[in-house]
Amino acid sequence: MNKGKIIWLMVILFLSYTAFLYASLPSDSGIISTSVYSGKQIWQKNNCGSCHQVYGLGGYLGPDLTNVYSTKGETVIRSLVQYGTSVMPSFKLDEKDLNDLVMYLKSVDASGKSDPRSFKINYDGSISQ
Amino acid sequence: MMVPSHNNIIPKSFLLVAFVLLFTGLSFGLIGALQYVMPGILKDGFSFQKVRPLHVSSVVFWIIFGAIGTVLTYLQEHGTAKNYSHSLLKLQFVIFVITVAAILISYLTGNFGGREYWEFPPYLAIPLIAGWLLFLINFIRSVSSFKNQPVYFWMWLTGIFFFLFTFLESYLWIFPFFAENIIKDMTIQWKSYGSMVGSWNMLIYGSGIFLMDKISGSKDYSKSKMAFGLYFLGLFNLMFNWGHHIYTLPTAAFVKYISYAVSMTELFIFGKIIYDWKSSITTAQKYFNRQSYMFMVAADAWVFLTLSLAICMSVPAINLYTHGTHITVAHTMGATIGINSMLLFAFASDILTAPSSKFIRIWFWIINISLFVFWISLIIAGVYKSIWQMSAVQQPFGNMMRGLHPFFVIFFISGIVLATGLVAVSVLMIKRSFVRATASRNDLIANVQ
Ligand code: HEM
């Protein structure tokens, strides 16, 4: 087989894998509330991800916030975002934006658990929850 | 002596802007590290929220500009750049420079799009895509034949193509269909990022093979079965190993199994490095007096260290411990500084024809030693955080971070030495190459008269 053919074959395999993956990922169409969606935009506009992780991904100056909604609660989120800490700046969000942000963190919390202690290690080196 | 042909002006300009971006990135990196050492400093005016993207985007563009400048130069030396359009090239350069400036300004003014690594507002991606398209068009139209091309040619082509593809893919989130579900969004985000890094590595490793050919004066390797075999292995990993970034994300299980299995194929490269150990050292000794080769040897050593860490981190059971800690940062910076930046120095030394310099050699050692300390301090900080993450009773986050303070201090100090070294080598290379270019032009004028 010549080299060009091998490359084409790999590209086709890659594109099929991509299409298959897109089709098999979960979808929320219709269920998603606009509040969660705009909360996500507020998260992004304020670049919370530069200091915080979701599912372990993000910047590392602050803690992972995947499950902060269920572990610390809504009040902690509200007061930290409004007043900040000695390290975290205060974000002067209006009431609506703050509510949306809380709704977003609530939906992230409902999507799964990121705490590494909640996983089990299998014999083949893989992990499961 | 040859006067640098005008064909090289734009590629060299890419390299020079790359150096400026490196300096910018290093300054912000040091400020970021200072914010680790003195928590809360600059919290209100210039917080980590701005500093991190300023650092990361600047250094990522250092790599991208450096890679573009190198590929454009080597493509001409390779001899396939006959139909190259210089106006397209100029346009690409202007678009890139203006866009990157706009990106850095958007961060400074706190105007974020908020996606990791590309934290600028999404409309700024449009000119980047346009500029990259020009790069692809120019590359393809300059090729007279695809037959019998050496491996680096294919690496450049796949690198350019896949960068465009994955960059576009990383913007699917602007459509609600992709963004509405966090799991779907993050899966696609990390799919695109994983492959994107693979794409720029194709440009850089391809150029590394080109330079090796040039130094050894033989094309035997770049047309060999082994070279193509490794290229296919690299492409295979670029396409399918990205799931190792998201083992703890509750996404499709097949993604994780496939990525785990594909990542383990890199053990072959690891084995090959060990198997070739002796002959690599002999070759290294033969050419080490060449400045550009010296940087390639350093990159090889960092490939070994980075690959060891990366293969471990690709085992889900180990990843469970390292994920979300500074071990990840050690891996990222180890690879982008130790491998990518060292290779870029090798290319710059060759392309700018920087003459050998004793000072560059001294700084070379300082850079590598400080980078090693920098890397280890991040790994140790990561190990401590990992123990904290896994312990049954967790202290508050702030207490844990205070416990890591000594390692952050080492990180910061070694970072200062490292940054100084990187700037010193860059300045020496640029300065000496200008001295040389002027000298050779004067020679030529004298000869003509
Ligand atoms: C050529 C030189 C450098 C390159 C290519 C580079 C690259 C990077 C990259 C890609 C990241 C993102 C890491 C990740 O998300 O895992 C990063 C983060 C970072 N770098 Fe660098 N870096 C360089 C030099 C430095 C220096 C000299 C310092 C200063 C000590 C520094 C400090 C930092 C800090 C503080 C972070 C953020 C870590 C976090 O997310 O909490 N970098 N760097």
XYZ file of C-alpha atoms and ligand atoms in Angstrom:
621
model
C 0.000 0.000 0.000
C 1.439 3.410 -0.798
C 1.810 6.180 1.731
C -0.891 8.436 0.342
C -3.409 5.604 0.643
C -2.492 4.914 4.252
C -2.957 8.578 5.104
C -6.347 8.729 3.373
C -7.447 5.604 5.173
C -6.476 7.089 8.520
C -8.227 10.360 7.745
C -11.420 8.498 6.831
C -11.190 6.462 10.022
C -10.697 9.656 12.018
C -13.648 11.427 10.428
C -15.911 8.417 10.965
C -14.822 8.200 14.578
C -15.540 11.906 14.975
C -19.020 11.598 13.458
C -19.805 8.518 15.537
C -18.645 10.279 18.676
C -20.706 13.417 18.050
C -23.779 11.271 17.524
C -23.241 9.255 20.678
C -22.669 12.120 23.103
C -25.534 13.058 25.437
C -27.818 15.841 24.373
C -30.101 18.115 26.384
C -32.054 19.671 23.551
C -35.267 21.111 24.813
C -34.455 20.374 28.430
C -31.823 23.013 28.876
C -33.105 26.055 30.678
C -31.942 29.388 29.358
C -30.748 30.211 32.837
C -28.131 27.434 32.816
C -27.020 28.460 29.377
C -26.546 32.104 30.284
C -24.897 31.042 33.560
C -22.335 29.210 31.508
C -21.674 32.363 29.523
C -21.169 34.302 32.735
C -18.691 31.652 33.889
C -16.805 32.116 30.634
C -17.007 35.925 30.456
C -15.520 36.183 33.941
C -12.933 33.533 33.124
C -13.578 31.592 36.339
C -11.803 28.683 34.610
C -8.438 30.439 34.817
C -8.289 29.662 38.560
C -10.836 26.850 38.885
C -11.247 23.409 37.380
C -14.313 21.523 36.275
C -13.664 17.787 36.169
C -10.053 18.579 36.988
C -9.531 20.786 33.926
C -8.693 24.475 34.168
C -6.207 26.659 36.044
C -4.842 25.478 39.374
C -4.730 28.484 41.668
C -8.192 27.714 43.097
C -10.162 24.524 43.888
C -12.189 22.279 41.557
C -15.806 23.458 41.449
C -17.561 20.526 39.735
C -19.473 19.553 42.853
C -19.240 22.732 44.888
C -23.008 23.167 44.593
C -23.750 20.007 46.555
C -20.750 20.042 48.891
C -20.647 23.736 49.905
C -24.073 24.940 48.877
C -25.607 27.880 47.154
C -24.908 30.417 49.888
C -21.160 29.809 49.762
C -21.155 30.262 45.987
C -23.124 33.492 46.230
C -21.057 35.055 48.948
C -17.698 34.046 47.441
C -18.579 35.424 44.028
C -19.905 38.681 45.494
C -17.193 39.318 48.062
C -14.222 37.227 46.953
C -11.514 36.038 49.351
C -7.963 37.066 50.080
C -6.994 35.398 46.793
C -10.148 35.418 44.701
C -11.316 38.787 43.415
C -14.898 39.895 44.049
C -17.184 39.872 41.052
C -19.882 42.451 41.275
C -22.581 40.511 39.460
C -26.199 41.641 39.410
C -28.872 39.419 40.926
C -29.912 37.793 37.661
C -26.372 36.930 36.593
C -25.592 35.515 40.004
C -28.725 33.343 39.892
C -27.818 32.084 36.438
C -24.259 31.303 37.548
C -25.643 29.302 40.476
C -27.983 27.443 38.109
C -25.023 26.628 35.893
C -22.971 25.263 38.799
C -26.032 23.300 39.869
C -26.274 21.674 36.453
C -22.542 20.920 36.395
C -22.952 19.287 39.801
C -25.814 17.149 38.507
C -23.756 15.931 35.530
C -21.465 13.700 37.634
C -18.856 13.479 40.388
C -15.263 14.595 39.870
C -13.843 13.653 43.291
C -11.026 11.159 42.576
C -11.958 9.299 45.782
C -15.233 8.266 44.196
C -13.473 6.053 41.611
C -12.527 2.417 41.782
C -9.333 1.129 40.142
C -9.721 -2.013 38.027
C -7.147 -4.724 37.393
C -6.499 -3.607 33.817
C -5.480 -0.135 35.030
C -8.778 1.428 34.022
C -11.063 3.233 36.466
C -14.796 3.198 37.092
C -17.209 5.035 39.348
C 28.728 35.257 1.029
C 25.099 35.254 0.104
C 22.868 38.188 0.898
C 19.711 36.897 2.588
C 17.180 36.669 -0.218
C 14.002 38.693 0.079
C 12.089 35.405 0.145
C 13.156 34.950 3.700
C 11.997 38.243 5.041
C 8.492 37.130 6.034
C 9.554 33.766 7.489
C 12.245 35.530 9.496
C 9.744 38.137 10.609
C 7.587 35.320 11.949
C 10.582 34.148 13.963
C 11.348 37.609 15.289
C 7.749 38.191 16.369
C 7.875 34.720 17.942
C 10.775 35.870 20.116
C 8.870 38.979 21.170
C 5.928 36.759 22.160
C 8.291 34.527 24.114
C 9.524 37.526 26.109
C 5.965 38.674 26.741
C 4.910 35.199 27.789
C 7.868 34.782 30.147
C 7.117 38.063 31.907
C 3.506 37.072 32.524
C 4.589 33.566 33.564
C 6.767 35.094 36.256
C 3.922 37.319 37.475
C 1.659 34.234 37.594
C 4.254 32.327 39.612
C 4.582 35.313 41.944
C 0.836 35.081 42.554
C 1.396 31.497 43.692
C 4.164 32.589 46.044
C 2.362 35.662 47.415
C -1.323 34.720 47.297
C -3.580 37.688 46.701
C -0.924 39.973 45.195
C -2.351 42.135 42.370
C -5.713 40.518 43.088
C -7.746 43.517 42.058
C -5.850 45.171 39.260
C -4.133 42.323 37.524
C -5.386 39.012 38.846
C -4.512 35.488 37.739
C -7.635 35.587 35.636
C -5.805 37.929 33.237
C -2.250 36.775 33.876
C -2.776 33.104 33.063
C -4.268 33.652 29.600
C -1.680 36.349 28.873
C 1.068 33.865 29.701
C -0.420 30.825 28.022
C -1.534 32.549 24.813
C 1.767 34.404 24.409
C 3.834 31.249 24.737
C 1.473 29.205 22.570
C 1.825 31.864 19.876
C 5.599 31.805 20.370
C 5.440 28.151 19.386
C 2.985 28.687 16.535
C 4.787 31.698 15.033
C 8.115 29.926 15.424
C 6.754 26.813 13.732
C 5.256 28.799 10.846
C 8.464 30.766 10.272
C 10.495 27.551 10.309
C 8.235 25.573 7.998
C 8.085 28.479 5.532
C 11.873 28.712 5.453
C 12.539 24.997 5.216
C 9.879 24.554 2.574
C 11.866 26.901 0.358
C 15.132 25.140 1.146
C 13.430 21.840 0.414
C 12.865 23.228 -3.049
C 9.134 22.838 -3.379
C 8.331 26.463 -2.849
C 8.453 27.590 -6.435
C 4.910 28.824 -6.814
C 4.827 30.370 -3.430
C 2.812 33.551 -3.293
C 4.609 36.276 -1.408
C 1.593 38.497 -1.226
C -0.430 35.731 0.421
C 2.439 35.250 2.826
C 2.540 38.927 3.695
C -1.193 38.966 4.195
C -0.977 35.952 6.489
C 1.728 37.644 8.535
C -0.172 40.918 8.878
C -3.389 39.136 9.866
C -1.615 37.050 12.492
C 0.294 39.917 14.053
C -2.760 42.165 14.306
C -4.943 39.382 15.686
C -2.450 38.321 18.323
C -2.069 41.935 19.428
C -5.862 42.211 19.646
C -5.983 38.996 21.681
C -3.468 40.256 24.232
C -5.330 43.561 24.491
C -8.618 41.741 25.049
C -7.064 39.963 28.048
C -5.569 43.144 29.445
C -8.968 44.810 29.317
C -10.704 41.791 30.863
C -12.700 40.936 27.742
C -12.840 37.126 27.819
C -14.343 34.303 25.817
C -13.313 32.101 28.720
C -12.372 28.819 27.054
C -9.169 27.290 28.360
C -6.082 28.194 26.280
C -8.106 30.309 23.818
C -9.571 32.659 26.385
C -10.264 35.552 23.977
C -13.705 36.456 22.579
C -14.595 33.956 19.837
C -14.815 36.500 17.006
C -11.012 36.865 17.184
C -10.762 33.273 16.005
C -12.090 34.287 12.584
C -8.942 36.089 11.390
C -6.799 33.287 12.822
C -8.740 30.773 10.753
C -8.454 33.003 7.686
C -4.695 33.393 8.166
C -4.248 29.673 8.645
C -6.243 28.982 5.474
C -3.796 31.190 3.577
C -0.965 29.103 5.021
C -2.627 25.888 3.824
C -3.381 27.325 0.371
C 0.147 28.575 -0.018
C 1.598 25.266 1.078
C -0.503 23.245 -1.328
C -0.050 25.504 -4.324
C 3.687 25.488 -3.845
C 3.894 21.707 -4.168
C 4.778 20.450 -7.599
C 4.455 16.764 -6.794
C 3.334 14.616 -3.882
C 5.353 11.671 -5.142
C 8.450 10.489 -3.372
C 8.363 13.235 -0.759
C 10.336 12.737 2.459
C 8.553 12.233 5.743
C 8.872 15.825 6.929
C 6.866 17.052 3.955
C 3.941 14.853 5.012
C 4.337 15.931 8.608
C 4.071 19.595 7.630
C 1.049 18.958 5.464
C -0.806 16.927 8.100
C 0.177 19.437 10.788
C -1.240 22.374 8.826
C -4.395 20.496 7.907
C -5.128 19.102 11.350
C -4.444 22.368 13.107
C -7.135 23.986 10.987
C -9.542 21.123 11.548
C -9.068 20.946 15.312
C -9.096 24.713 15.756
C -12.466 24.849 14.002
C -13.666 21.913 16.075
C -12.693 23.696 19.283
C -15.195 26.431 18.350
C -18.205 24.156 17.957
C -19.258 25.306 21.427
C -20.583 28.532 19.953
C -23.499 26.449 18.641
C -25.995 25.615 21.403
C -26.304 22.074 20.057
C -22.751 21.406 21.253
C -22.649 23.668 24.298
C -25.937 22.801 25.973
C -24.635 19.636 27.597
C -21.497 20.107 29.675
C -20.281 16.543 29.100
C -20.663 16.793 25.356
C -19.035 20.215 25.329
C -16.013 19.159 27.381
C -15.537 15.936 25.430
C -15.332 17.809 22.137
C -13.241 20.579 23.658
C -10.555 18.139 24.827
C -10.790 16.050 21.699
C -9.881 19.132 19.708
C -7.145 20.328 22.107
C -5.454 16.939 22.292
C -5.225 16.705 18.517
C -4.273 20.359 18.120
C -1.127 19.923 20.189
C -0.356 16.884 18.037
C -0.738 19.093 14.963
C 1.780 21.728 15.959
C 4.106 18.942 17.016
C 3.888 17.610 13.456
C 5.158 20.982 12.185
C 7.957 21.080 14.749
C 9.084 17.446 14.667
C 8.916 17.529 10.864
C 11.242 20.516 10.873
C 13.492 18.660 13.319
C 13.882 15.810 10.835
C 14.552 18.303 8.051
C 17.292 19.951 10.094
C 18.815 16.584 10.983
C 19.000 15.740 7.270
C 20.609 19.071 6.617
C 23.231 18.580 9.321
C 24.068 15.016 8.379
C 23.886 15.750 4.650
C 21.825 12.650 3.902
C 18.157 12.015 3.174
C 18.384 8.324 4.043
C 16.449 8.653 7.248
C 13.664 10.953 6.093
C 12.730 8.532 3.329
C 13.141 5.370 5.383
C 10.441 2.910 6.423
C 11.217 3.631 10.082
C 10.650 7.371 9.647
C 7.297 6.772 7.989
C 6.369 4.154 10.534
C 6.955 6.613 13.370
C 5.037 9.293 11.498
C 2.015 7.012 11.132
C 2.257 6.143 14.802
C 2.329 9.848 15.646
C -0.649 10.557 13.415
C -2.547 7.649 14.932
C -1.937 9.108 18.390
C -2.863 12.601 17.254
C -6.202 11.227 16.064
C -7.145 8.845 18.846
C -5.225 9.343 22.099
C -6.842 12.604 23.307
C -9.233 10.837 25.691
C -6.433 10.634 28.284
C -7.266 14.251 29.187
C -10.786 13.312 30.302
C -10.630 9.950 32.059
C -12.664 11.290 34.994
C -15.293 12.970 32.834
C -18.486 10.864 32.716
C -18.444 10.609 28.924
C -18.698 7.673 26.473
C -16.653 4.764 27.873
C -15.294 3.708 24.480
C -13.407 7.021 24.236
C -11.442 6.123 27.356
C -10.641 2.544 26.370
C -9.536 3.557 22.906
C -7.377 6.387 24.248
C -5.827 4.190 26.902
C -4.922 1.543 24.331
C -3.693 4.032 21.725
C -1.604 5.963 24.269
C 0.205 2.755 25.170
C 1.487 2.432 21.588
C 3.845 5.265 22.533
C 5.732 2.662 24.535
C 7.169 1.673 21.184
C 8.792 5.110 20.824
C 9.985 4.864 24.392
C 11.503 1.454 23.694
C 13.133 2.726 20.540
C 14.803 5.584 22.401
C 16.289 3.133 24.879
C 17.270 0.679 22.145
C 19.022 3.424 20.146
C 20.635 4.903 23.223
C 24.243 4.096 22.320
C 24.103 5.176 18.712
C 22.236 8.364 19.656
C 25.032 9.268 22.032
C 27.651 8.625 19.366
C 25.793 10.848 16.902
C 25.296 13.465 19.580
C 29.015 13.548 20.305
C 29.802 13.862 16.619
C 27.681 16.952 16.035
C 27.384 18.487 19.495
C 29.714 21.329 18.575
C 27.057 22.561 16.174
C 24.898 25.002 18.028
C 21.622 24.000 16.425
C 22.337 20.331 17.034
C 23.068 20.977 20.679
C 19.495 22.209 21.143
C 18.201 19.134 19.325
C 20.038 16.906 21.785
C 18.417 18.757 24.687
C 15.015 18.290 23.044
C 15.754 14.547 22.784
C 16.519 14.345 26.476
C 13.261 16.162 27.241
C 11.354 13.852 24.914
C 12.590 11.009 27.076
C 11.582 12.663 30.363
C 8.261 13.964 29.055
C 7.325 10.708 27.411
C 8.052 8.766 30.609
C 5.715 11.037 32.531
C 3.110 11.118 29.749
C 2.904 7.353 29.405
C 2.400 7.002 33.150
C -0.275 9.697 33.119
C -2.078 7.926 30.294
C -2.787 4.919 32.513
C -6.192 5.790 34.008
C -5.276 4.360 37.423
C -2.256 6.692 37.645
C -4.055 9.564 35.971
C -6.620 9.431 38.764
C -3.841 10.645 41.061
C -2.100 13.127 38.777
C -5.186 14.716 37.200
C -6.045 18.181 38.462
C -2.617 18.663 40.070
C 0.551 20.512 39.100
C 1.888 17.280 37.640
C -0.230 18.202 34.636
C 1.387 21.641 34.523
C 4.829 19.998 34.806
C 3.951 17.834 31.846
C 2.658 20.745 29.758
C 5.515 23.117 30.451
C 8.084 20.301 30.291
C 6.888 19.535 26.764
C 6.407 23.084 25.533
C 9.714 24.350 26.932
C 11.904 21.235 26.925
C 10.841 19.904 23.545
C 9.086 22.599 21.513
C 11.133 25.583 22.615
C 14.476 23.728 22.429
C 13.688 22.680 18.866
C 12.645 26.229 17.994
C 16.026 27.415 19.275
C 17.700 24.817 17.081
C 15.779 26.091 14.043
C 16.346 29.734 14.895
C 20.058 29.098 15.306
C 20.115 27.512 11.848
C 17.799 29.949 10.057
C 19.175 33.140 11.564
C 22.637 31.634 10.991
C 23.583 32.620 14.491
C 27.296 31.848 14.800
C 28.427 29.565 17.598
C 28.835 31.452 20.798
C 30.429 30.498 24.074
C 27.779 32.459 25.938
C 24.951 30.613 24.231
C 26.582 27.349 25.338
C 26.815 28.481 28.934
C 23.217 29.678 28.957
C 22.170 26.422 27.317
C 23.266 24.516 30.392
C 21.738 27.032 32.764
C 18.395 26.756 30.935
C 18.325 22.989 31.046
C 19.339 22.683 34.670
C 16.870 25.324 35.831
C 14.135 23.754 33.717
C 14.785 20.450 35.431
C 14.468 22.046 38.886
C 11.326 23.905 37.721
C 9.832 20.642 36.446
C 10.635 18.679 39.582
C 9.221 21.386 41.871
C 5.911 21.245 39.991
C 5.868 17.456 40.166
C 6.465 17.467 43.926
C 3.769 20.127 44.437
C 1.491 17.886 42.376
C 2.281 14.806 44.451
C 1.341 16.661 47.630
C -1.883 17.922 46.124
C -2.639 14.413 44.951
C -2.218 13.046 48.474
C -4.554 15.804 49.701
C -7.152 15.031 47.034
C -7.152 11.367 47.954
C -7.150 11.665 51.733
C -10.288 10.653 53.593
C -10.371 13.791 55.713
C -9.449 16.858 53.695
C -8.039 20.037 55.145
C -9.369 23.244 53.592
C -7.966 24.052 50.132
C -6.157 27.153 51.401
C -4.259 25.143 54.046
C -3.143 22.620 51.456
C -1.893 25.432 49.208
C 0.039 26.975 52.092
C 1.698 23.587 52.614
C 2.926 23.709 49.012
C 4.487 27.138 49.482
C 8.134 25.949 49.627
C 7.767 24.193 46.261
C 6.145 27.248 44.718
C 9.109 29.302 45.923
C 11.489 26.891 44.181
C 9.247 26.991 41.118
C 9.396 30.785 41.092
C 13.152 31.069 41.612
C 14.033 28.425 39.040
C 11.507 30.156 36.759
C 13.434 33.420 37.052
C 16.700 31.686 36.120
C 14.992 29.812 33.284
C 13.339 32.929 31.891
C 16.616 34.845 32.081
C 18.355 32.064 30.185
C 15.698 31.884 27.497
C 15.838 35.647 26.981
C 19.647 35.670 26.978
C 19.898 32.942 24.325
C 17.238 34.592 22.182
C 18.892 37.991 22.341
C 22.334 36.538 21.593
C 20.975 34.674 18.596
C 19.119 37.643 17.185
C 21.967 40.053 17.822
C 24.691 37.859 16.399
C 22.666 37.021 13.351
C 22.156 40.718 12.643
C 25.844 41.408 13.103
C 26.560 38.610 10.695
C 23.973 39.687 8.137
C 25.365 43.218 8.135
C 28.944 41.958 7.931
C 28.184 39.737 4.955
C 26.364 42.539 3.178
C 29.379 44.811 3.708
C 31.645 42.047 2.374
C 29.549 41.801 -0.707
C 29.512 45.535 -1.293
C 33.282 45.646 -0.809
C 33.719 42.822 -3.341
C 31.531 44.538 -5.884
C 33.467 47.766 -5.489
C 8.966 28.983 26.952
C 8.589 29.086 28.178
C 7.231 28.636 28.705
C 6.233 27.952 28.069
C 6.213 27.450 26.629
C 5.145 27.792 29.038
C 3.938 27.170 28.771
C 2.866 27.066 29.641
C 1.617 26.395 29.376
C 1.257 25.704 28.067
C 0.840 26.472 30.498
C -0.544 25.851 30.704
C -0.367 24.662 31.605
C -1.554 23.779 31.795
O -2.702 24.189 31.579
O -1.364 22.612 32.178
C 1.590 27.227 31.459
C 1.127 27.556 32.716
C 1.831 28.314 33.625
N 3.154 28.744 33.495
Fe 4.332 28.547 31.868
N 5.523 28.363 30.226
C 6.796 28.881 30.056
C 7.563 29.500 31.021
C 7.122 29.822 32.288
C 7.899 30.506 33.294
C 9.354 30.954 33.148
C 7.082 30.653 34.379
C 7.441 31.333 35.681
C 7.891 30.746 36.699
C 5.788 30.056 34.074
C 4.691 30.025 34.920
C 3.463 29.438 34.645
C 2.307 29.476 35.531
C 2.227 30.145 36.879
C 1.282 28.762 34.892
C -0.143 28.546 35.388
C -0.313 27.295 36.173
C -1.771 27.162 36.585
O -2.627 26.890 35.763
O -2.107 27.350 37.757
N 5.858 29.552 32.797
N 2.834 27.569 30.933
